[in-house]
Amino acid sequence: MFKLVFKQYKTKSSTPDLRDVINFDDFEITQNDLRQNDNNVQRLSIINEKPIQMIPGIKSPNDWRSYKLTHHPGIVIIRNPFTERGRRYWIARCLRDYPRTPNVVNLNERLFNDSVRSDWWKQLNLCSDKDEFQRIKTAMRWTTFGYHHNWDTKLYDEQMKSSFPEDLSSLCRLFAFTLGYSDFKPEAAIVNYYPVGSTLSGHVDHSEPNKTAPLFSFSFGQTAIFLIGGTTLEEKPTAIYLQSGDVMIMSGESRLCYHAVPRIIKTQRDSTSMLASEQDDDSEIELKLLDTALFKNVCEPTFWEPFSNYVDDSRININVRQVLNLGDFKL
Ligand SMILES: O=C(O)CCC(=O)C(=O)O
């Protein structure tokens, strides 16, 4: 059943029927009036008793719109809690910084030289040939850091890790803390790059020795149809839209469920509308958790342009896991 639904959404020959795809924006037409699929989607209120250290570029948790899927216990979706500037910051980090050596990328050494494989974004933007630019751009599919996911053995290795960026660690801890997972340790990340037309087939994330810690997933750029199924491929998955800025948490039962991305849909346009008001408050905000220069630069049109062009026809997903069991210091 999972594979059949995947195929239906992936189809290139005709436009798939999107009526069953859950769009969380539909649930905001009138306050708390869950119009369709209302037996599956429930608004979730996140109440924080303890003060949390906020990060620039994220709205106050009181303004987050959060949902759970009753048919898939453990799935939580926070509908774009980022400001426009916050989204730009993470997009720029994923493109410019995270795919650099010593982080690992998928680019094959037979097809790409060392400069491209060690600093993809820099080389991409130095490339003046249109076809070569497109080849280099669309070849980037993933980068890993922290513990590197080994796609062949599906095992992590203590010798195979690079440092985990402080800013991404703070981002994950903020969401983990807010949702009650104050012990969560971000230890491995995969950034997935999806040019429109690409897919990710059904799988379960079971490489981590720690299978009970939640998994945090951040979506930017174009919209994904995301399938969440059960623990076997027999169960029919639910299709949801993951839009730019959405944060999804896979916890509890759903942490070990089949999931996939059968389609990327081009729905997002670059938005500058909110940016002007967000720029005023630089002096007020605590920038030490982020790359300060980058957080300022993403508001500059010429700096932002190549990033904007990339996400105009691509999606980026940051997927963060805890690898070790609590109390363990290594594998
Ligand atoms: O792109 C996504 O939303 C899902 C990515 C994913 O499932 C993975 O990296 O294992």
Coordinates of C-alpha atoms and ligand atoms in Angstrom, one line a residue:
M1 CA 0.0 0.0 0.0
F2 CA 2.8 2.4 0.9
K3 CA 4.6 1.8 -2.4
L4 CA 1.3 2.3 -4.4
V5 CA 0.6 5.6 -2.7
F6 CA 4.2 6.7 -3.3
K7 CA 3.8 5.9 -7.0
Q8 CA 0.5 7.8 -7.3
Y9 CA 2.1 11.0 -6.0
K10 CA 5.3 10.5 -7.9
T11 CA 3.7 10.0 -11.2
K12 CA 5.1 12.2 -14.0
S13 CA 2.5 11.3 -16.6
S14 CA -0.4 13.3 -15.1
T15 CA -1.1 15.6 -12.2
P16 CA -1.7 13.5 -9.1
D17 CA -4.9 13.9 -7.2
L18 CA -3.9 16.1 -4.3
R19 CA -7.3 16.2 -2.5
D20 CA -6.1 13.8 0.3
V21 CA -2.9 15.7 1.1
I22 CA -3.3 17.4 4.4
N23 CA -2.6 21.1 4.3
F24 CA -2.3 22.5 7.8
D25 CA -3.2 26.0 6.5
D26 CA -6.7 24.7 5.9
F27 CA -7.2 24.4 9.6
E28 CA -6.8 28.1 10.2
I29 CA -9.7 29.4 8.1
T30 CA -11.8 29.9 11.2
Q31 CA -10.2 29.7 14.6
N32 CA -9.9 26.1 15.7
D33 CA -12.3 25.0 13.1
L34 CA -10.8 21.8 11.7
R35 CA -12.5 21.6 8.4
Q36 CA -11.3 18.5 6.7
N37 CA -9.5 15.4 7.8
D38 CA -10.5 16.6 11.2
N39 CA -10.5 13.1 12.5
N40 CA -6.7 13.0 11.9
V41 CA -5.5 16.5 12.6
Q42 CA -5.6 18.1 16.0
R43 CA -4.3 21.4 17.1
L44 CA -1.6 21.1 19.8
S45 CA -1.1 23.7 22.4
I46 CA 2.5 24.0 23.6
I47 CA 2.7 25.5 27.0
N48 CA 6.0 26.5 28.5
E49 CA 6.4 26.7 32.1
K50 CA 10.1 27.2 32.2
P51 CA 11.8 30.2 30.4
I52 CA 13.6 29.2 27.3
Q53 CA 16.6 30.7 25.6
M54 CA 15.2 32.1 22.3
I55 CA 17.1 32.2 19.1
P56 CA 16.9 35.1 16.6
G57 CA 14.8 34.3 13.6
I58 CA 12.2 32.3 15.5
K59 CA 8.8 33.5 16.6
S60 CA 7.7 33.3 20.2
P61 CA 6.4 29.8 21.1
N62 CA 3.1 31.5 22.0
D63 CA 2.6 32.3 18.3
W64 CA 3.5 28.8 17.0
R65 CA 0.7 26.8 15.3
S66 CA 1.3 23.2 16.2
Y67 CA -0.6 20.1 15.1
K68 CA -0.6 16.4 15.8
L69 CA -1.8 13.5 13.6
T70 CA -4.1 11.3 15.7
H71 CA -3.6 8.4 13.3
H72 CA 0.1 8.7 13.7
P73 CA 0.9 9.1 17.3
G74 CA 4.2 11.0 17.9
I75 CA 4.1 13.1 14.8
V76 CA 4.1 16.8 15.6
I77 CA 4.1 19.6 13.0
I78 CA 4.9 23.2 13.9
R79 CA 3.8 25.3 10.9
N80 CA 6.7 27.7 10.0
P81 CA 7.8 29.2 13.4
F82 CA 10.6 31.1 11.6
T83 CA 10.7 34.7 10.6
E84 CA 11.6 35.4 6.9
R85 CA 15.0 36.4 8.0
G86 CA 15.4 33.2 10.1
R87 CA 14.4 31.0 7.1
R88 CA 17.0 32.8 5.0
Y89 CA 19.7 32.2 7.6
W90 CA 19.1 28.4 7.7
I91 CA 18.9 28.2 3.9
A92 CA 22.2 30.0 3.5
R93 CA 23.8 27.8 6.2
C94 CA 22.6 24.6 4.4
L95 CA 23.9 25.8 1.0
R96 CA 27.1 27.8 1.8
D97 CA 28.4 26.2 4.9
Y98 CA 27.2 22.7 5.8
P99 CA 28.3 21.0 2.6
R100 CA 32.0 21.9 3.2
T101 CA 34.8 19.6 4.1
P102 CA 35.1 17.9 6.7
N103 CA 31.4 17.3 6.3
V104 CA 30.6 14.5 3.9
V105 CA 28.7 15.0 0.6
N106 CA 27.3 12.6 -2.0
L107 CA 29.3 14.1 -4.9
N108 CA 31.1 11.3 -6.7
E109 CA 34.8 11.7 -7.1
R110 CA 34.7 10.4 -10.7
L111 CA 32.3 13.1 -11.7
F112 CA 33.4 16.1 -9.6
N113 CA 36.9 17.4 -8.8
D114 CA 38.2 18.0 -5.2
S115 CA 37.3 21.7 -5.2
V116 CA 33.7 21.0 -6.0
R117 CA 33.5 18.2 -3.5
S118 CA 35.1 20.2 -0.7
D119 CA 33.2 23.5 -1.2
W120 CA 30.3 22.9 -3.5
W121 CA 28.5 26.3 -3.1
K122 CA 31.6 28.3 -3.7
Q123 CA 32.5 26.4 -6.9
L124 CA 28.9 26.4 -8.1
N125 CA 28.9 30.2 -7.9
L126 CA 32.2 30.5 -9.7
C127 CA 30.9 28.4 -12.6
S128 CA 30.1 30.5 -15.7
D129 CA 28.9 27.7 -18.0
K130 CA 25.1 27.3 -17.8
D131 CA 25.1 23.5 -18.4
E132 CA 27.9 22.8 -16.0
F133 CA 26.2 25.1 -13.4
Q134 CA 23.1 23.1 -13.7
R135 CA 25.0 19.8 -13.5
I136 CA 26.8 20.8 -10.3
K137 CA 23.7 22.3 -8.8
T138 CA 21.4 19.3 -9.2
A139 CA 24.0 16.8 -8.3
M140 CA 24.1 17.8 -4.6
R141 CA 21.7 15.6 -2.8
W142 CA 22.9 15.3 0.8
T143 CA 25.6 16.3 3.3
T144 CA 26.1 14.7 6.7
F145 CA 27.8 15.9 9.8
G146 CA 28.1 15.1 13.5
Y147 CA 28.1 11.3 13.2
H148 CA 28.1 10.5 9.5
H149 CA 25.3 8.3 8.3
N150 CA 26.8 5.4 6.4
W151 CA 24.3 4.7 3.7
D152 CA 25.8 1.3 2.8
T153 CA 26.2 -0.3 6.2
K154 CA 23.4 1.8 7.8
L155 CA 25.7 2.0 10.9
Y156 CA 27.3 4.9 12.6
D157 CA 31.0 4.7 13.4
E158 CA 32.9 6.5 16.3
Q159 CA 35.7 7.3 13.9
M160 CA 33.4 8.8 11.3
K161 CA 32.2 12.1 12.7
S162 CA 32.7 15.8 12.2
S163 CA 31.7 18.6 14.6
F164 CA 28.1 19.4 15.0
P165 CA 27.4 23.2 14.4
E166 CA 26.6 25.1 17.5
D167 CA 23.8 27.1 15.8
L168 CA 21.9 24.0 14.6
S169 CA 22.4 22.4 18.0
S170 CA 20.8 25.4 19.7
L171 CA 18.0 25.4 17.2
C172 CA 17.2 21.7 17.9
R173 CA 17.5 22.1 21.6
L174 CA 15.1 25.0 21.5
F175 CA 12.4 22.8 19.9
A176 CA 13.3 19.8 22.0
F177 CA 13.1 21.7 25.2
T178 CA 9.8 23.4 24.2
L179 CA 8.2 20.0 23.5
G180 CA 9.5 18.5 26.7
Y181 CA 12.6 16.6 25.5
S182 CA 15.1 18.5 27.5
D183 CA 17.6 15.6 27.4
F184 CA 17.8 15.6 23.6
K185 CA 21.3 15.7 22.2
P186 CA 21.7 16.6 18.5
E187 CA 24.5 14.3 17.3
A188 CA 23.9 13.5 13.6
A189 CA 22.5 15.5 10.8
I190 CA 21.6 14.8 7.2
V191 CA 20.8 17.8 5.0
N192 CA 18.8 16.6 2.1
Y193 CA 18.7 18.7 -1.1
Y194 CA 15.7 18.1 -3.4
P195 CA 15.7 19.7 -6.9
V196 CA 12.0 19.7 -8.1
G197 CA 11.5 16.3 -9.7
S198 CA 13.6 14.4 -7.1
T199 CA 12.1 12.0 -4.5
L200 CA 13.1 10.0 -1.4
S201 CA 11.7 6.5 -1.3
G202 CA 10.1 4.8 1.7
H203 CA 12.3 3.9 4.6
V204 CA 12.6 3.7 8.4
D205 CA 15.4 5.5 10.2
H206 CA 16.7 2.7 12.4
S207 CA 20.5 3.2 12.2
E208 CA 20.7 5.1 15.5
P209 CA 21.4 3.0 18.6
N210 CA 19.0 5.4 20.3
K211 CA 15.7 4.7 18.7
T212 CA 13.6 6.4 21.3
A213 CA 14.9 10.0 21.1
P214 CA 12.8 12.1 18.8
L215 CA 14.0 13.1 15.3
F216 CA 13.8 16.8 14.3
S217 CA 13.1 17.7 10.6
F218 CA 13.2 21.3 9.2
S219 CA 11.9 22.1 5.7
F220 CA 12.9 25.1 3.6
G221 CA 12.2 26.2 0.0
Q222 CA 9.7 24.4 -2.1
T223 CA 6.9 22.2 -0.7
A224 CA 7.2 18.5 -0.2
I225 CA 4.4 15.9 -0.2
F226 CA 5.5 13.8 2.8
L227 CA 4.1 10.3 3.4
I228 CA 4.0 8.9 6.9
G229 CA 3.0 5.3 7.2
G230 CA 3.1 2.6 9.8
T231 CA 5.7 0.1 10.9
T232 CA 5.1 -2.1 7.8
L233 CA 4.7 -1.3 4.1
E234 CA 1.3 -2.8 4.2
E235 CA -0.3 0.2 6.0
K236 CA -1.7 3.1 3.9
P237 CA 0.3 6.2 4.6
T238 CA -1.1 9.7 5.2
A239 CA 0.1 12.5 2.9
I240 CA 0.9 15.9 4.3
Y241 CA 2.4 19.1 2.9
L242 CA 5.7 20.2 4.4
Q243 CA 6.1 23.8 3.5
S244 CA 9.0 26.2 3.9
G245 CA 9.8 26.8 7.6
D246 CA 7.8 23.8 8.9
V247 CA 9.3 21.8 11.7
M248 CA 8.3 18.2 12.1
I249 CA 9.1 16.0 15.1
M250 CA 9.0 12.2 14.8
S251 CA 8.7 10.8 18.3
G252 CA 7.2 7.8 20.1
E253 CA 5.6 5.3 17.8
S254 CA 6.1 7.3 14.6
R255 CA 9.9 7.4 15.1
L256 CA 10.2 3.9 13.6
C257 CA 7.5 4.3 10.9
Y258 CA 7.9 4.2 7.2
H259 CA 8.1 7.7 5.6
A260 CA 9.0 9.1 2.1
V261 CA 9.0 12.2 -0.1
P262 CA 7.3 11.3 -3.4
R263 CA 7.1 14.8 -4.8
I264 CA 8.3 18.3 -4.5
I265 CA 5.8 21.0 -5.6
K266 CA 6.8 24.5 -6.6
T267 CA 4.6 26.7 -4.5
Q268 CA 6.9 29.2 -2.8
R269 CA 8.0 32.5 -4.0
D270 CA 10.7 34.6 -2.4
S271 CA 9.1 36.8 0.1
T272 CA 10.5 40.2 1.0
S273 CA 7.3 41.6 2.6
M274 CA 8.2 40.8 6.2
L275 CA 11.9 41.4 5.9
A276 CA 11.9 45.2 6.3
S277 CA 10.3 45.1 9.7
E278 CA 12.5 42.3 10.8
Q279 CA 15.7 44.3 10.1
D280 CA 15.0 47.1 12.5
D281 CA 15.7 45.2 15.7
D282 CA 19.3 44.1 15.3
S283 CA 20.5 45.9 18.4
E284 CA 17.8 44.2 20.5
I285 CA 18.5 40.6 19.7
E286 CA 21.0 38.2 21.2
L287 CA 23.1 37.2 18.2
K288 CA 25.7 35.0 19.9
L289 CA 23.9 31.8 19.0
L290 CA 24.1 32.4 15.3
D291 CA 26.7 33.5 12.7
T292 CA 26.1 37.2 13.2
A293 CA 27.5 38.4 9.8
L294 CA 25.4 35.8 7.9
F295 CA 22.2 36.8 9.9
K296 CA 22.8 40.4 8.8
N297 CA 23.8 39.6 5.2
V298 CA 20.8 37.6 4.3
C299 CA 18.8 40.8 4.3
E300 CA 21.0 42.2 1.5
P301 CA 19.4 41.6 -1.9
T302 CA 22.7 40.9 -3.8
F303 CA 24.0 38.6 -1.1
W304 CA 20.6 36.8 -0.9
E305 CA 20.1 36.4 -4.7
P306 CA 22.0 33.1 -5.4
F307 CA 20.3 31.5 -2.4
S308 CA 16.9 32.7 -3.5
N309 CA 17.6 31.3 -7.0
Y310 CA 18.4 27.9 -5.5
V311 CA 15.3 27.6 -3.4
D312 CA 13.2 28.9 -6.3
D313 CA 13.2 25.3 -7.7
S314 CA 14.4 23.2 -4.8
R315 CA 13.6 22.1 -1.3
I316 CA 16.1 21.6 1.6
N317 CA 15.5 19.4 4.6
I318 CA 17.6 19.3 7.7
N319 CA 17.1 16.0 9.6
V320 CA 18.6 15.8 13.1
R321 CA 19.0 12.7 15.3
Q322 CA 20.4 11.7 18.6
V323 CA 22.7 8.7 18.1
L324 CA 23.8 7.6 21.5
N325 CA 21.7 6.3 24.4
L326 CA 21.6 8.5 27.4
G327 CA 24.7 8.0 29.6
D328 CA 26.8 6.7 26.7
F329 CA 29.7 8.9 25.6
K330 CA 30.6 6.9 22.5
L331 CA 29.4 4.1 20.3
Ligands
LIG1 O1 13.0 15.3 3.5 C1 12.3 14.9 4.4 O2 11.4 15.5 4.8 C2 12.6 13.5 5.0 C3 14.1 13.1 5.0 C4 14.3 11.8 5.6 O3 13.4 11.0 5.7 C5 15.6 11.3 6.0 O4 16.6 12.0 5.8 O5 15.7 10.2 6.5

